[in-house]
Amino acid sequence: MKRLAAALVLSTAIAQAAHAPTASARDGGAPAVPAAVQSATPALAAYMRDSLYGDVWQRPDLSPRDRSLVTLAALVARNQADDMPDEVDRALENGVRAAELSELITHLAFYTGWGNAVSAAEVAAAAFAERGIGTGQLPAADPTLLPLDAEAEARRESFVQERFGDVSPGVVDKTRDLLFLDLWLRPALTPRDRSLVTVSALVATGKVEQMPFHLNKAMDNGLTKPEASEVLTQLAFYAGWPNVFSALPVAKEVFAAREEK
Amino acid sequence: MKRLAAALVLSTAIAQAAHAPTASARDGGAPAVPAAVQSATPALAAYMRDSLYGDVWQRPDLSPRDRSLVTLAALVARNQADDMPDEVDRALENGVRAAELSELITHLAFYTGWGNAVSAAEVAAAAFAERGIGTGQLPAADPTLLPLDAEAEARRESFVQERFGDVSPGVVDKTRDLLFLDLWLRPALTPRDRSLVTVSALVATGKVEQMPFHLNKAMDNGLTKPEASEVLTQLAFYAGWPNVFSALPVAKEVFAAREEK
Amino acid sequence: MKRLAAALVLSTAIAQAAHAPTASARDGGAPAVPAAVQSATPALAAYMRDSLYGDVWQRPDLSPRDRSLVTLAALVARNQADDMPDEVDRALENGVRAAELSELITHLAFYTGWGNAVSAAEVAAAAFAERGIGTGQLPAADPTLLPLDAEAEARRESFVQERFGDVSPGVVDKTRDLLFLDLWLRPALTPRDRSLVTVSALVATGKVEQMPFHLNKAMDNGLTKPEASEVLTQLAFYAGWPNVFSALPVAKEVFAAREEK
C-alpha cells in the first residue's frame, strides 16, 4: 500500500489541533488546558488547572521528574497516545532524558503490550524529530548490560519455573531470557525508574495481583514509601480513582510486610 | 507548536466519515449502522439493528434516557470517543440535557481517568457548538453545592482514613476534599444519576471490587433493583459479556444483603 | 451531518502513514517494523524483528494461522484498530479466510464490546474492498446453524439461571438466546476457533475469572494443551506480560483438573 509522508504531517497537525490549548499562557511546565475542555466542561477545566496542575503536580514526596515518568507510564499502559505529546514535552522539561523516554517505551512494550509501545514510539519519534534528537543519542539495541544479581534471579526463576514451567514453557523461558536476563539489565533506565514505571503501569491497568512482586522490587531498587504513596495520588488522576482504590490494600500489605522485617 | 482550527474541522469530518451510516434512514433515535459494519460484517449489522437497537434499547425497566447515560459512561470509561458522537446525539434526543452531559464528563474524569474525560470533552464541544450551546448553559466551575449528609460522610471518611490514611495520605485527602465534599455535591447531575454513571463505569472497566460501595450508594440514591438489573443488560452489549458476568455475583450479593435488612 | 467519502479515504491514508514501514523489505508474512519505532526506540525495533517476528511467531505448537487469530482477538479486545491493518494482511496470508475474519469480529462484539467490533469492522471493510471481497463472500446474517448439544446447553442454562436469573433476567435471557442458541452455532467459524478467540480476548483484557469455563470449552472443542500454552506465549507480547502472568495460575488449574479426570 502506498503510504504518504504528507499524510503523517497532516495527521500530526490534526492530533495537535484536537488538543489545541486556550490562548492563556502555559503555567510553567504544565500543558495548557485544551480549548474543548474549557468550552464543554468548565468545571473539569478548573479542576485541571487548580487541583491537578496547580496542586497535585506540586506536592512534595515525589519529584516532577518522577511524576512525569508515572504519568507517561499510565498513558502508555492505557494506550492514550493522543494525550502523550503534551506530557512528553513536560517530561523532557522535568528532566527525563530522551534516552530514558525511549527506554521507558521499550520497557513497557513487554509490560503493557506491543501495540501500546508502538503508538507511544510514534509520539516520541515526532518529539525527537522536532528537537533534532537522532538515533545515536538513543539507547542502542545491544548495549553492555548491568551486572546481574544472580542469586535473586535464581530464586525468581526457580519460583516461576516450579509453578508454571509445565503450564507454559514459552512464557517462562521468554520471561527469563528477554525480561530478567536482558531488558531489566539494560543501562538506559535505572532499575529504580524501571520499577517505578512498571508499578505505575500495573496500577493504571488494574493488574493489582502482579503488584506485590513489583512494588517490593521497586522498594528494593530504592523507591521510598512516601514516593510510592504519592505515585498512587498521581495515578488517581491519570488512571482514575477506582484503579487506585483497588491498589491501596495491596500497597498496605506490602508496606506492612516490609516493616515487620 | 502551531495548531490549526481548520485541521480540527477536518479531523471531525474524518471521524464522522469513519462511522458513516448507510443510506437507510435512522430508526427513531438509534444511530444508523455504519456502512463498514454492513459491508464487512453483515451478521453484526443485523444483530445491531434487531437485537441491540430494536430490542435492548426498547426494553422496559430502564428508560431510554438512563440507557443513554449508561452507554455514555461505558464509552468514556473505555475511552471510545470515536463511538461517542452518535451516542451524544441519541442522549440529547433521549432527554439528557447538555449540562448533565458536561457534568457526566467532569465526574468521570475522576472515576475513569483524566485523559478519557478530555477526549470526551472534545466530542461534547463539537456537539455543543453544532447546537449553539454556550458555556453559560453549562455547569459553572464553582456552583452552590447540595447539602452534605455529614453523618454518612463521617462514616466513609473514618473507614477510609483508618485503613489507608497511612498508605497514601494524598489519595485519602483528595478523595475527601475533591470527591465527597465537592464533586458529589455539585448540583448539575442528581446523586442518583451520578451513581448510575459511576456504577456503569465500574462494570465497563471490570473494577468489580469497587462495586459494592457504589451499587449500594446508587440504590440509596434511588436506583431500583429492576433498573440496576437492566443496567447490566445494556452493558453486556457496550462493555462485553465478560465484564457483565464478572459483575453479576457482586450485584447478587449487594441485592441479597439489602433484602436481608 | 454531512459525511464525506473522500474523508474516509484520507483517514485511511493517515492511519497507514502513522504506521509507515521502513524501506527494508518485509520478512515473509511479518509486517515491517514501523519507521517511528526504528527511529525513536531502536531497541524495541530489534526486539520486534528478532524476538517477536523472528522467533515467537515461528515457534512450533501453534500454527501461524492460529497465532493470527490470537493476535487479532487481542487487538479487537484491546480496541487497537490502529494496529490491525498489518495484522489483517498477515492473517489473510496465514490462511485465515475473509469469512472467518468477518465472523471473528461479529463474535467479539459480544465478548469485548460493541464499539471494539465496529472499529475492527472498519479495518476489515478496507481490507476486503482492497481485495475485491464482497458481502456475498461473507457470512450471512441468518445461516443454517450447527446442531446444538442440547444436554450441555441445558446444564449451562440451568447453572446460570439458578445463580443469576433473579439478578438480571435480561442478561440471562440474552446470553441464552443470542450467544448459546445462535452466535456459537453460526457455521462460519469452527467452535474450536471461536473458543480460541474467546479465550484470547479474556486473557488480553484480564478477565481471568471467566477463563475456566471458556478454556475448558476450548479444550472440549479441540484446542490442545500445547496450543493453549503457546497462546499464552503469543499473548505475552500482544497483551503484555502482566495479563499473561495473571492467566497462568488459572490455566494451571484448568489443565490439572482435566488431567485428574
XYZ file of C-alpha atoms in Angstrom, chain A residues 10 13-21 34-48 51-53 55-56 59 75 78-80 82-83 85-86 89 130 203 205-208 225 228-230 232-234 236-249 251-252 255 259, chain B residues 1-5 7-8 10-12 14 77 79 98 101-103 105-106 109-125 128 133-135 138-142 156 160 162-164 166-175 178-179 182-184 186 202 205 207 209-210:
142
model
C -1.327 16.264 8.382
C -1.449 18.620 12.814
C -4.898 17.169 13.366
C -3.868 15.405 16.552
C -2.423 18.676 17.818
C -5.461 20.707 16.885
C -7.761 18.282 18.655
C -5.892 19.122 21.825
C -5.449 22.803 20.956
C -4.834 24.867 24.079
C -7.432 22.150 25.899
C -9.918 24.646 24.474
C -12.579 21.935 24.166
C -12.318 21.154 27.871
C -12.713 24.832 28.697
C -15.777 25.241 26.490
C -17.618 21.945 27.072
C -16.663 21.224 30.671
C -15.684 24.430 32.503
C -15.676 22.593 35.818
C -13.241 19.999 34.524
C -11.027 22.812 33.239
C -10.992 24.359 36.718
C -10.169 21.048 38.410
C -7.394 20.572 35.870
C -6.314 20.690 41.598
C -4.254 18.716 39.115
C -1.650 21.094 37.675
C -1.690 21.252 43.370
C -1.022 17.560 42.749
C 3.181 18.130 46.016
C -0.667 6.855 29.310
C -3.805 2.765 28.898
C -2.880 3.305 25.241
C -3.697 7.014 25.346
C -3.436 11.204 21.961
C -2.651 12.639 25.387
C 2.547 14.823 23.134
C 1.988 17.410 25.895
C 7.060 17.892 26.394
C 11.264 18.341 16.494
C -1.859 0.213 38.900
C -4.381 -1.121 34.236
C -5.755 -2.723 37.379
C -3.253 -5.609 37.459
C -3.026 -5.454 41.243
C 7.374 4.570 50.900
C 5.179 5.055 46.423
C 2.362 6.705 48.353
C 2.482 9.741 46.069
C -0.862 6.486 43.951
C -2.015 10.090 44.370
C -0.691 10.951 40.902
C -5.713 8.614 40.933
C -5.979 11.414 38.388
C -4.394 9.760 35.365
C -5.828 6.247 35.806
C -8.998 7.030 37.738
C -9.893 6.635 41.404
C -11.135 3.021 41.175
C -7.782 1.688 39.964
C -6.055 3.401 42.870
C -8.561 2.249 45.463
C -8.014 -1.317 44.284
C -4.249 -0.795 44.660
C -4.418 0.650 48.192
C -4.950 -2.635 50.085
C 0.254 -1.396 48.869
C -0.802 -1.554 52.525
C 4.357 -1.789 53.298
C 8.111 -3.031 58.171
C 3.526 24.483 18.053
C 1.156 25.901 15.520
C -2.288 24.417 15.854
C -4.833 24.891 13.091
C -8.536 25.343 13.608
C -7.388 20.816 10.993
C -9.900 20.367 13.794
C -11.132 18.249 9.025
C -10.470 15.878 11.875
C -14.135 15.986 12.820
C -12.834 12.305 9.132
C -14.743 4.629 30.785
C -12.035 5.651 26.128
C -26.299 19.402 27.770
C -23.641 15.622 29.721
C -20.977 18.177 30.642
C -21.187 17.155 34.289
C -17.753 14.025 31.723
C -16.354 16.024 34.641
C -12.550 12.349 34.876
C -12.179 11.225 38.481
C -13.709 7.771 38.055
C -12.135 6.730 34.745
C -9.018 8.880 34.328
C -8.302 12.372 33.112
C -7.437 11.521 29.506
C -10.753 9.729 28.991
C -12.647 12.846 30.069
C -10.546 15.147 27.906
C -11.288 13.019 24.834
C -14.994 13.009 25.703
C -14.966 16.779 26.230
C -13.726 17.179 22.675
C -16.712 15.232 21.359
C -19.098 17.195 23.573
C -17.558 20.506 22.493
C -22.480 21.768 21.737
C -24.916 25.671 23.309
C -22.543 28.074 25.048
C -20.582 27.847 28.267
C -23.185 24.539 31.187
C -22.357 23.870 34.863
C -20.133 26.536 36.380
C -16.843 25.605 37.989
C -17.989 26.825 41.400
C -16.980 6.951 54.946
C -11.031 5.052 54.597
C -8.373 4.174 59.267
C -7.477 1.726 56.540
C -5.454 3.816 54.135
C -1.018 5.798 56.380
C -0.755 4.098 52.983
C -1.438 7.192 50.899
C -2.469 10.361 52.737
C -2.633 12.119 49.377
C -5.250 9.760 47.990
C -7.286 9.844 51.201
C -7.230 13.661 51.392
C -8.092 14.194 47.723
C -10.872 11.606 47.934
C -12.324 16.733 45.780
C -14.794 13.874 45.536
C -17.150 18.727 46.259
C -17.768 16.690 43.089
C -20.612 14.548 44.503
C -22.326 19.565 42.528
C -17.001 0.357 37.170
C -13.853 -1.440 33.148
C -13.499 -2.784 38.619
C -14.175 -4.838 43.710
C -15.306 -1.202 43.882
